[in-house]
Short mmCIF file of C-alpha atoms in Angstrom, two decimals:
data_model
loop_
_atom_site.label_atom_id
_atom_site.label_comp_id
_atom_site.label_asym_id
_atom_site.label_seq_id
_atom_site.Cartn_x
_atom_site.Cartn_y
_atom_site.Cartn_z
CA MET A 266 -46.50 10.18 -84.56
CA GLU A 267 -42.17 10.16 -84.07
CA GLN A 268 -41.78 13.60 -85.12
CA GLN A 269 -44.44 15.12 -82.95
CA SER A 270 -42.49 13.34 -80.04
CA LEU A 271 -38.73 15.48 -81.57
CA LEU A 272 -41.20 18.89 -81.80
CA ASP A 273 -41.97 18.36 -78.42
CA LEU A 274 -38.08 17.17 -77.08
CA LEU A 275 -37.28 20.30 -79.06
CA TYR A 276 -39.76 22.57 -77.43
CA ILE A 277 -38.44 21.68 -73.46
CA ALA A 278 -34.76 21.86 -74.55
CA ALA A 279 -36.12 25.34 -76.10
CA PHE A 280 -37.41 26.46 -73.00
CA PHE A 281 -34.60 24.60 -70.92
CA LEU A 282 -32.03 27.15 -72.46
CA GLY A 283 -34.23 30.14 -72.14
CA GLY A 284 -34.79 29.34 -68.46
CA LEU A 285 -31.32 29.09 -67.83
CA GLY A 286 -30.88 31.95 -70.00
CA PHE A 287 -32.80 34.26 -67.88
CA ALA A 288 -31.26 32.93 -64.92
CA LEU A 289 -27.62 33.16 -66.09
CA GLY A 290 -27.62 35.80 -67.78
CA PRO A 291 -27.87 38.93 -65.38
CA PHE A 292 -24.97 37.47 -63.22
CA ILE A 293 -23.02 36.87 -66.36
CA ILE A 294 -24.00 40.65 -68.01
CA ALA A 295 -23.15 41.84 -64.11
CA PHE A 296 -19.88 40.26 -64.09
CA ILE A 297 -19.06 42.12 -66.98
CA LEU A 298 -20.63 45.35 -67.08
CA SER A 299 -20.16 46.54 -63.14
CA PRO A 300 -16.12 47.20 -62.11
CA ARG A 301 -14.91 44.24 -60.36
CA LYS A 302 -13.68 46.33 -57.73
CA THR A 303 -13.67 49.01 -55.36
CA ARG A 304 -11.66 52.01 -54.49
CA ASN A 305 -9.60 51.59 -51.07
CA ILE A 306 -8.36 54.42 -48.82
CA ASP A 307 -8.49 52.21 -45.53
CA ASN A 308 -8.26 48.31 -46.80
CA ARG A 309 -11.72 47.42 -45.06
CA THR A 310 -13.20 46.20 -48.49
CA ASP A 311 -13.69 42.73 -46.82
CA GLN A 312 -14.20 43.78 -43.71
CA PHE A 313 -17.92 41.50 -42.53
CA ILE A 314 -19.10 43.57 -39.93
CA GLU A 315 -21.04 46.87 -42.16
CA CYS A 316 -21.65 49.35 -39.66
CA GLY A 317 -18.06 50.61 -39.85
CA MET A 318 -16.62 49.52 -36.64
CA VAL A 319 -14.04 47.30 -36.27
CA PRO A 320 -15.13 43.47 -35.38
CA ILE A 321 -13.90 42.72 -31.78
CA GLY A 322 -12.44 38.91 -32.31
CA ASP A 323 -14.31 36.10 -34.28
CA ALA A 324 -17.30 35.19 -35.01
CA TRP A 325 -15.81 31.00 -35.19
CA ILE A 326 -15.24 30.15 -31.86
CA ARG A 327 -16.29 27.49 -29.51
CA TYR A 328 -18.81 27.75 -26.57
CA GLY A 329 -20.77 25.71 -24.47
CA VAL A 330 -23.37 23.99 -26.16
CA VAL A 331 -25.90 22.97 -23.15
CA TYR A 332 -29.06 23.49 -25.10
CA PHE A 333 -28.49 20.85 -27.59
CA LEU A 334 -29.34 17.76 -24.81
CA TYR A 335 -32.95 19.93 -24.03
CA ALA A 336 -33.77 20.15 -27.16
CA LEU A 337 -32.72 16.03 -27.18
CA MET A 338 -35.12 15.47 -24.36
CA PHE A 339 -38.04 17.57 -26.23
CA LEU A 340 -37.83 14.86 -28.28
CA ALA A 341 -37.79 12.01 -25.74
CA PHE A 342 -41.10 13.24 -24.65
CA ASP A 343 -42.19 14.35 -27.96
CA VAL A 344 -42.32 10.64 -29.59
CA ASP A 345 -43.54 9.88 -26.97
CA VAL A 346 -47.00 11.73 -26.33
CA LEU A 347 -47.00 11.32 -30.28
CA PHE A 348 -47.30 7.27 -30.18
CA LEU A 349 -50.31 7.18 -27.80
CA PHE A 350 -52.34 9.32 -28.91
CA PRO A 351 -53.64 6.44 -31.32
CA VAL A 352 -53.70 4.34 -28.37
CA ALA A 353 -55.72 6.96 -26.59
CA THR A 354 -58.25 6.96 -29.64
CA VAL A 355 -58.37 3.11 -29.56
CA TYR A 356 -59.03 3.11 -25.82
CA ASN A 357 -62.26 4.29 -26.48
CA ASP A 358 -63.35 0.69 -27.06
CA PRO A 359 -64.71 -1.35 -24.61
CA ALA A 360 -63.23 -4.46 -26.08
CA PHE A 361 -59.77 -3.12 -26.75
CA ALA A 362 -59.66 -1.17 -23.09
CA GLY A 363 -61.20 -4.43 -21.30
CA SER A 364 -57.71 -6.53 -22.45
CA MET A 365 -54.69 -6.99 -20.24
CA ARG A 366 -52.70 -7.47 -22.66
CA ASN A 367 -53.10 -4.32 -24.71
CA PHE A 368 -52.87 -2.51 -21.23
CA VAL A 369 -49.57 -4.56 -20.65
CA GLU A 370 -48.21 -3.62 -23.87
CA VAL A 371 -48.76 0.03 -23.80
CA VAL A 372 -47.34 -0.15 -20.28
CA ILE A 373 -43.53 -2.03 -21.99
CA PHE A 374 -43.77 0.89 -24.61
CA VAL A 375 -43.71 3.95 -22.76
CA ALA A 376 -41.47 2.47 -19.80
CA ILE A 377 -38.95 1.64 -22.20
CA LEU A 378 -39.11 5.08 -23.80
CA SER A 379 -39.27 6.22 -19.50
CA LEU A 380 -35.97 4.81 -20.43
CA ALA A 381 -33.69 7.18 -22.10
CA ILE A 382 -35.35 10.03 -20.13
CA ILE A 383 -34.45 8.27 -16.70
CA TYR A 384 -30.66 7.57 -18.37
CA ALA A 385 -30.58 11.19 -19.03
CA TRP A 386 -31.86 12.48 -15.64
CA LYS A 387 -28.47 9.58 -14.70
CA LYS A 388 -25.85 11.38 -16.67
CA GLY A 389 -27.66 14.75 -14.99
CA VAL A 390 -28.74 16.62 -18.19
CA PHE A 391 -31.03 18.16 -16.31
CA LYS A 392 -28.35 20.55 -14.28
CA TRP A 393 -28.15 23.65 -16.25
CA ASP A 394 -24.19 23.67 -16.66
CA ARG A 395 -21.37 24.35 -18.37
CA LYS A 396 -19.95 20.34 -19.69
CA VAL A 397 -16.73 20.12 -18.96
CA TYR A 398 -15.35 17.09 -20.69
CA GLN A 399 -11.86 15.40 -18.83
CA HIS A 400 -10.65 13.58 -21.99
CA GLN A 401 -10.01 16.32 -24.25
CA MET B 186 -6.75 64.60 -53.63
CA GLY B 187 -5.34 64.72 -57.24
CA SER B 188 -6.11 62.46 -59.88
CA GLU B 189 -7.67 58.95 -59.18
CA SER B 190 -7.79 55.92 -61.17
CA ILE B 191 -11.20 55.14 -61.34
CA PRO B 192 -11.58 50.93 -61.03
CA ALA B 193 -13.39 49.59 -65.00
CA SER B 194 -15.49 46.71 -65.84
CA ILE B 195 -13.81 44.30 -67.71
CA VAL B 196 -15.94 45.41 -70.83
CA GLN B 197 -16.45 48.77 -71.89
CA LEU B 198 -18.55 50.16 -75.18
CA ALA B 199 -19.28 53.44 -75.02
CA PRO B 200 -23.39 53.34 -75.82
CA VAL B 201 -23.66 50.54 -73.62
CA GLU B 202 -21.77 52.63 -70.87
CA LYS B 203 -24.13 55.89 -71.46
CA VAL B 204 -27.33 53.78 -70.89
CA LEU B 205 -25.59 53.07 -67.76
CA SER B 206 -24.69 56.14 -67.06
CA ILE B 207 -28.63 57.38 -67.10
CA GLY B 208 -29.79 54.55 -65.07
CA ARG B 209 -26.53 55.07 -62.67
CA ALA B 210 -27.70 58.62 -62.56
CA ASN B 211 -31.73 58.31 -61.88
CA SER B 212 -30.93 55.67 -59.38
CA LEU B 213 -28.72 57.18 -57.10
CA TRP B 214 -28.80 55.06 -53.41
CA PRO B 215 -27.25 56.95 -51.14
CA MET B 216 -26.40 55.47 -47.76
CA THR B 217 -28.71 55.94 -44.69
CA PHE B 218 -25.41 57.53 -42.67
CA GLY B 219 -25.67 61.05 -40.39
CA LEU B 220 -22.87 62.05 -38.13
CA ALA B 221 -24.37 65.67 -37.15
CA CYS B 222 -27.00 67.63 -37.44
CA CYS B 223 -27.01 67.70 -40.95
CA ALA B 224 -28.08 64.34 -40.74
CA ILE B 225 -31.84 66.11 -39.33
CA GLU B 226 -31.99 68.01 -42.89
CA MET B 227 -30.96 64.90 -44.45
CA MET B 228 -33.87 62.51 -43.03
CA ALA B 229 -35.64 66.05 -44.02
CA ALA B 230 -34.69 66.29 -47.71
CA GLY B 231 -36.13 62.16 -47.80
CA ALA B 232 -39.64 62.60 -45.91
CA ALA B 233 -42.63 63.07 -47.02
CA ARG B 234 -42.43 66.97 -47.58
CA PHE B 235 -38.54 67.26 -49.76
CA ASP B 236 -39.54 64.17 -51.04
CA LEU B 237 -36.00 62.91 -52.41
CA ALA B 238 -38.25 59.68 -54.46
CA ARG B 239 -39.25 62.77 -57.02
CA PHE B 240 -35.51 61.95 -57.87
CA GLY B 241 -35.15 58.59 -57.96
CA ALA B 242 -32.54 58.37 -54.58
CA GLU B 243 -34.91 57.75 -51.60
CA VAL B 244 -33.89 54.03 -51.14
CA PHE B 245 -31.39 55.38 -48.54
CA ARG B 246 -29.62 52.20 -48.18
CA PRO B 247 -28.55 50.07 -44.15
CA SER B 248 -25.92 48.80 -45.63
CA PRO B 249 -22.49 50.09 -47.74
CA ARG B 250 -22.87 47.25 -49.90
CA GLN B 251 -25.24 48.43 -51.90
CA CYS B 252 -25.16 51.85 -51.88
CA ASP B 253 -24.07 54.32 -54.18
CA VAL B 254 -23.66 57.51 -52.57
CA MET B 255 -22.48 58.47 -49.19
CA ILE B 256 -23.53 61.43 -48.00
CA VAL B 257 -20.91 63.65 -45.76
CA ALA B 258 -23.47 64.86 -43.32
CA GLY B 259 -22.40 66.58 -40.77
CA THR B 260 -18.94 66.88 -38.76
CA ILE B 261 -15.90 63.84 -38.70
CA SER B 262 -15.11 63.57 -35.52
CA LYS B 263 -12.00 61.92 -34.70
CA LYS B 264 -13.64 59.11 -33.15
CA MET B 265 -16.33 58.77 -36.24
CA TYR B 266 -13.57 58.99 -39.14
CA PRO B 267 -11.38 55.89 -38.89
CA ALA B 268 -16.04 54.46 -39.25
CA VAL B 269 -16.22 56.84 -41.97
CA LYS B 270 -13.45 55.29 -44.22
CA THR B 271 -14.25 51.55 -43.20
CA LEU B 272 -18.03 52.39 -44.68
CA TYR B 273 -15.94 53.86 -47.68
CA ASP B 274 -13.79 51.09 -48.54
CA GLN B 275 -17.13 49.02 -48.33
CA MET B 276 -19.38 50.33 -51.36
CA PRO B 277 -18.91 49.01 -54.29
CA GLU B 278 -18.02 50.40 -57.36
CA PRO B 279 -19.16 53.68 -58.97
CA LYS B 280 -19.18 54.73 -55.71
CA TRP B 281 -19.27 59.21 -55.31
CA VAL B 282 -19.57 61.20 -52.01
CA ILE B 283 -21.25 64.58 -51.17
CA ALA B 284 -19.72 66.39 -48.06
CA MET B 285 -22.99 68.25 -47.38
CA GLY B 286 -22.63 70.92 -44.92
CA ASN B 287 -19.36 73.69 -43.62
CA CYS B 288 -18.01 70.48 -41.35
CA ALA B 289 -17.71 68.32 -44.39
CA ILE B 290 -16.08 70.90 -46.50
CA SER B 291 -13.86 72.22 -44.14
CA GLY B 292 -14.68 72.02 -40.91
CA GLY B 293 -17.06 74.15 -40.42
CA PRO B 294 -17.47 76.41 -36.82
CA PHE B 295 -14.95 74.33 -35.73
CA ALA B 296 -11.47 74.20 -37.73
CA ILE B 297 -10.43 76.66 -35.48
CA GLU B 298 -6.41 77.17 -34.55
CA GLY B 299 -5.22 74.29 -31.35
CA GLN B 300 -9.70 72.03 -32.65
CA TYR B 301 -8.61 68.47 -31.59
CA GLY B 302 -11.31 66.34 -31.68
CA ILE B 303 -12.57 66.75 -35.55
CA ILE B 304 -10.92 66.08 -39.40
CA GLU B 305 -11.08 69.72 -41.30
CA GLY B 306 -12.84 68.57 -44.24
CA ALA B 307 -14.40 65.49 -45.69
CA ASP B 308 -11.85 65.79 -48.63
CA THR B 309 -8.69 65.40 -46.63
CA PHE B 310 -9.22 61.80 -47.21
CA LEU B 311 -12.08 60.84 -48.92
CA PRO B 312 -13.19 61.82 -53.31
CA VAL B 313 -15.50 64.42 -52.66
CA ASP B 314 -17.90 64.85 -55.61
CA VAL B 315 -20.39 67.14 -54.57
CA TYR B 316 -20.25 70.28 -51.71
CA VAL B 317 -23.10 71.30 -50.90
CA PRO B 318 -22.92 74.36 -48.64
CA GLY B 319 -24.98 75.35 -45.04
CA CYS B 320 -24.67 75.41 -41.62
CA PRO B 321 -26.97 73.05 -41.98
CA PRO B 322 -27.83 73.23 -46.04
CA ARG B 323 -31.42 73.43 -46.94
CA PRO B 324 -33.27 70.12 -47.69
CA GLU B 325 -33.22 72.09 -50.74
CA ALA B 326 -29.85 72.16 -51.15
CA LEU B 327 -29.15 68.40 -50.76
CA ILE B 328 -31.78 67.68 -53.39
CA GLU B 329 -29.59 70.30 -55.47
CA GLY B 330 -26.48 68.55 -54.63
CA ILE B 331 -27.45 65.27 -55.86
CA LEU B 332 -28.82 67.02 -59.18
CA GLU B 333 -25.34 67.95 -59.55
CA LEU B 334 -24.39 64.98 -58.89
CA GLU B 335 -26.68 63.16 -61.71
CA GLU B 336 -25.36 65.62 -64.10
CA LYS B 337 -22.44 64.71 -62.99
CA VAL B 338 -22.65 61.24 -63.71
CA CYS B 339 -24.55 61.02 -66.94
CA GLY B 340 -23.34 64.37 -68.12
CA PHE B 341 -26.49 66.22 -68.62
CA ARG B 342 -29.32 67.60 -66.51
CA ARG B 343 -32.75 65.99 -65.95
CA TRP B 344 -34.16 68.25 -64.40
CA PRO B 345 -35.20 72.40 -64.86
CA ARG B 346 -32.33 74.67 -62.76
CA VAL B 347 -34.01 77.27 -61.09
CA GLU B 348 -31.66 80.49 -60.55
CA PRO B 349 -31.98 82.57 -58.06
CA ARG B 350 -33.76 85.80 -57.67
#
């Protein structure tokens, strides 16, 4: 039994090494057998744009993120609806629907989530403006 | 351009290099890159009727980083000159250049006195390996040029040579 488990471990190790060699081998072979440099006539080998044109400016620039607020608002509505689905299912039950306490609970839940939307509204999220922060 | 040093790999074994050169010769990847009317003939060479795929050179790559062969197909205007140089720089080694058509060889019909718009020949700034004459060359001529390049890469010709009648 002891010998059998040792043999199994050896098998796993062998397969692991085989897999590793298969994954890393091509990288090593390519590194050894391919030329590491390339002939250069204009010193543009490292240029990112591959269409031949000289890039205008840098891609790492700052730009106004207005849309992410909409994404957050979508999340608020989305979670709202997500949690209302089970409520809607359970409301098929007359005993549940008849109870005033259940209704009040649902109203409280929706009201709290709505607060987030009202807050965003007050903050001007629904206005499509470039946000300018004075303190920066 | 005279002699120039071609970057080599770290490990060089003659038999391995021989095998690699055969592989390279039979899978030349040209660049999708046309400058003028010769490019039409180049497209025809790659399409169904002339079918460059028979010789392993049909994989026209859209990125210079994946290319082996730059087929300078057409007139190199002074506007395109920096772009051609950039594309050549971005190709990884090993790389070859085919000058296709009279414009790429010497400026062709535009090489007149007082011209101001074109570069007179790709070999003024690129190490050209194969010249394919014609205005424009027929697709067969381009295929023959690629076969010549294959012969140059691996040292022997895999395909029969057709003698002109």
